[in-house]
Amino acid sequence: MCRDGQVPELFRPDEDASLTAPARDALLALLHDPDATTRFHACRVAVGDDLLAPVVRALLALAEGPDAELRGGAAVLLASCRDRTPAVADALFALLDEDHLLTRLEAAYGLALRDDPRTGEAIERVGPLGEGFREDHRVDALWDWTQRENRPWPLAPGSGTA
């Protein structure tokens, strides 16, 4: 079992370093590890590398898995990854059903980055945000999307959306 942070430290001690071929091979193996947390940490390291297709497959499985925390983590990685396929957009849209506000926010953010036609509904499904989100890049992206699309801003505290 992988402890939090071990996979990133082992395979990419410097955040800007490229993965070596042996590291890529090891990460590909870890994407199939029986432990979901290990698979998630392998995805975190590999999502920005040339392993996008297998990483996305692993993230899509985590996004549908039983662990809410890992679904939230998958939402973070899927939202900002380079993959723009319908499968990723559909997974992000499905994550809007989550109870956790941050997971819904990440999902809506990912849809906005893709200019997905469901972004308006996604923003409404995030629900009202508290004061702690004033300087949040995800909220800024959703605000920009609503302004570009000439839509009302539904995320203000007390807006009545849930």
Tab-separated table of C-alpha atoms in Angstrom, residues 80-136:
chain	number	residue	atom	x	y	z
A	80	SER	CA	-7.410	20.126	-15.416
A	81	CYS	CA	-6.012	17.313	-17.556
A	82	ARG	CA	-5.397	17.744	-21.283
A	83	ASP	CA	-7.902	15.038	-22.237
A	84	ARG	CA	-10.929	16.663	-23.881
A	85	THR	CA	-12.842	13.499	-24.779
A	86	PRO	CA	-16.567	13.107	-24.116
A	87	ALA	CA	-15.799	10.354	-21.575
A	88	VAL	CA	-13.982	12.837	-19.325
A	89	ALA	CA	-16.704	15.478	-19.715
A	90	ASP	CA	-19.370	12.876	-18.906
A	91	ALA	CA	-17.455	11.753	-15.804
A	92	LEU	CA	-17.142	15.358	-14.648
A	93	PHE	CA	-20.861	15.887	-15.174
A	94	ALA	CA	-21.639	12.728	-13.175
A	95	LEU	CA	-19.472	14.035	-10.309
A	96	LEU	CA	-21.907	16.939	-9.902
A	97	ASP	CA	-24.101	14.473	-7.970
A	98	GLU	CA	-21.504	14.299	-5.173
A	99	ASP	CA	-22.349	15.622	-1.712
A	100	HIS	CA	-18.956	17.299	-1.317
A	101	LEU	CA	-18.950	20.923	-2.491
A	102	LEU	CA	-15.316	20.888	-3.629
A	103	THR	CA	-15.898	17.847	-5.833
A	104	ARG	CA	-18.858	19.579	-7.495
A	105	LEU	CA	-16.806	22.757	-7.882
A	106	GLU	CA	-13.951	20.862	-9.555
A	107	ALA	CA	-16.396	19.096	-11.858
A	108	ALA	CA	-18.021	22.360	-12.928
A	109	TYR	CA	-14.583	23.939	-13.368
A	110	GLY	CA	-13.502	21.088	-15.645
A	111	LEU	CA	-16.627	21.471	-17.756
A	112	ALA	CA	-16.071	25.234	-18.024
A	113	LEU	CA	-12.475	24.685	-19.156
A	114	ARG	CA	-13.859	22.464	-21.908
A	115	ASP	CA	-16.630	24.942	-22.735
A	116	ASP	CA	-19.005	22.001	-22.379
A	117	PRO	CA	-22.646	22.855	-23.165
A	118	ARG	CA	-23.652	21.519	-19.718
A	119	THR	CA	-21.518	24.098	-17.891
A	120	GLY	CA	-24.485	26.349	-17.022
A	121	GLU	CA	-26.305	23.485	-15.329
A	122	ALA	CA	-23.042	22.407	-13.689
A	123	ILE	CA	-22.527	25.837	-12.142
A	124	GLU	CA	-26.061	25.816	-10.755
A	125	ARG	CA	-25.468	22.363	-9.256
A	126	VAL	CA	-22.356	23.499	-7.382
A	127	GLY	CA	-24.556	25.420	-4.953
A	128	PRO	CA	-23.887	28.633	-3.037
A	129	LEU	CA	-20.302	29.334	-2.050
A	130	GLY	CA	-19.085	30.862	1.175
A	131	GLU	CA	-16.738	33.785	1.639
A	132	GLY	CA	-13.687	31.502	1.473
A	133	PHE	CA	-13.992	31.243	-2.302
A	134	ARG	CA	-13.417	34.914	-3.197
A	135	GLU	CA	-9.893	34.306	-4.554
A	136	ASP	CA	-10.461	30.804	-5.966
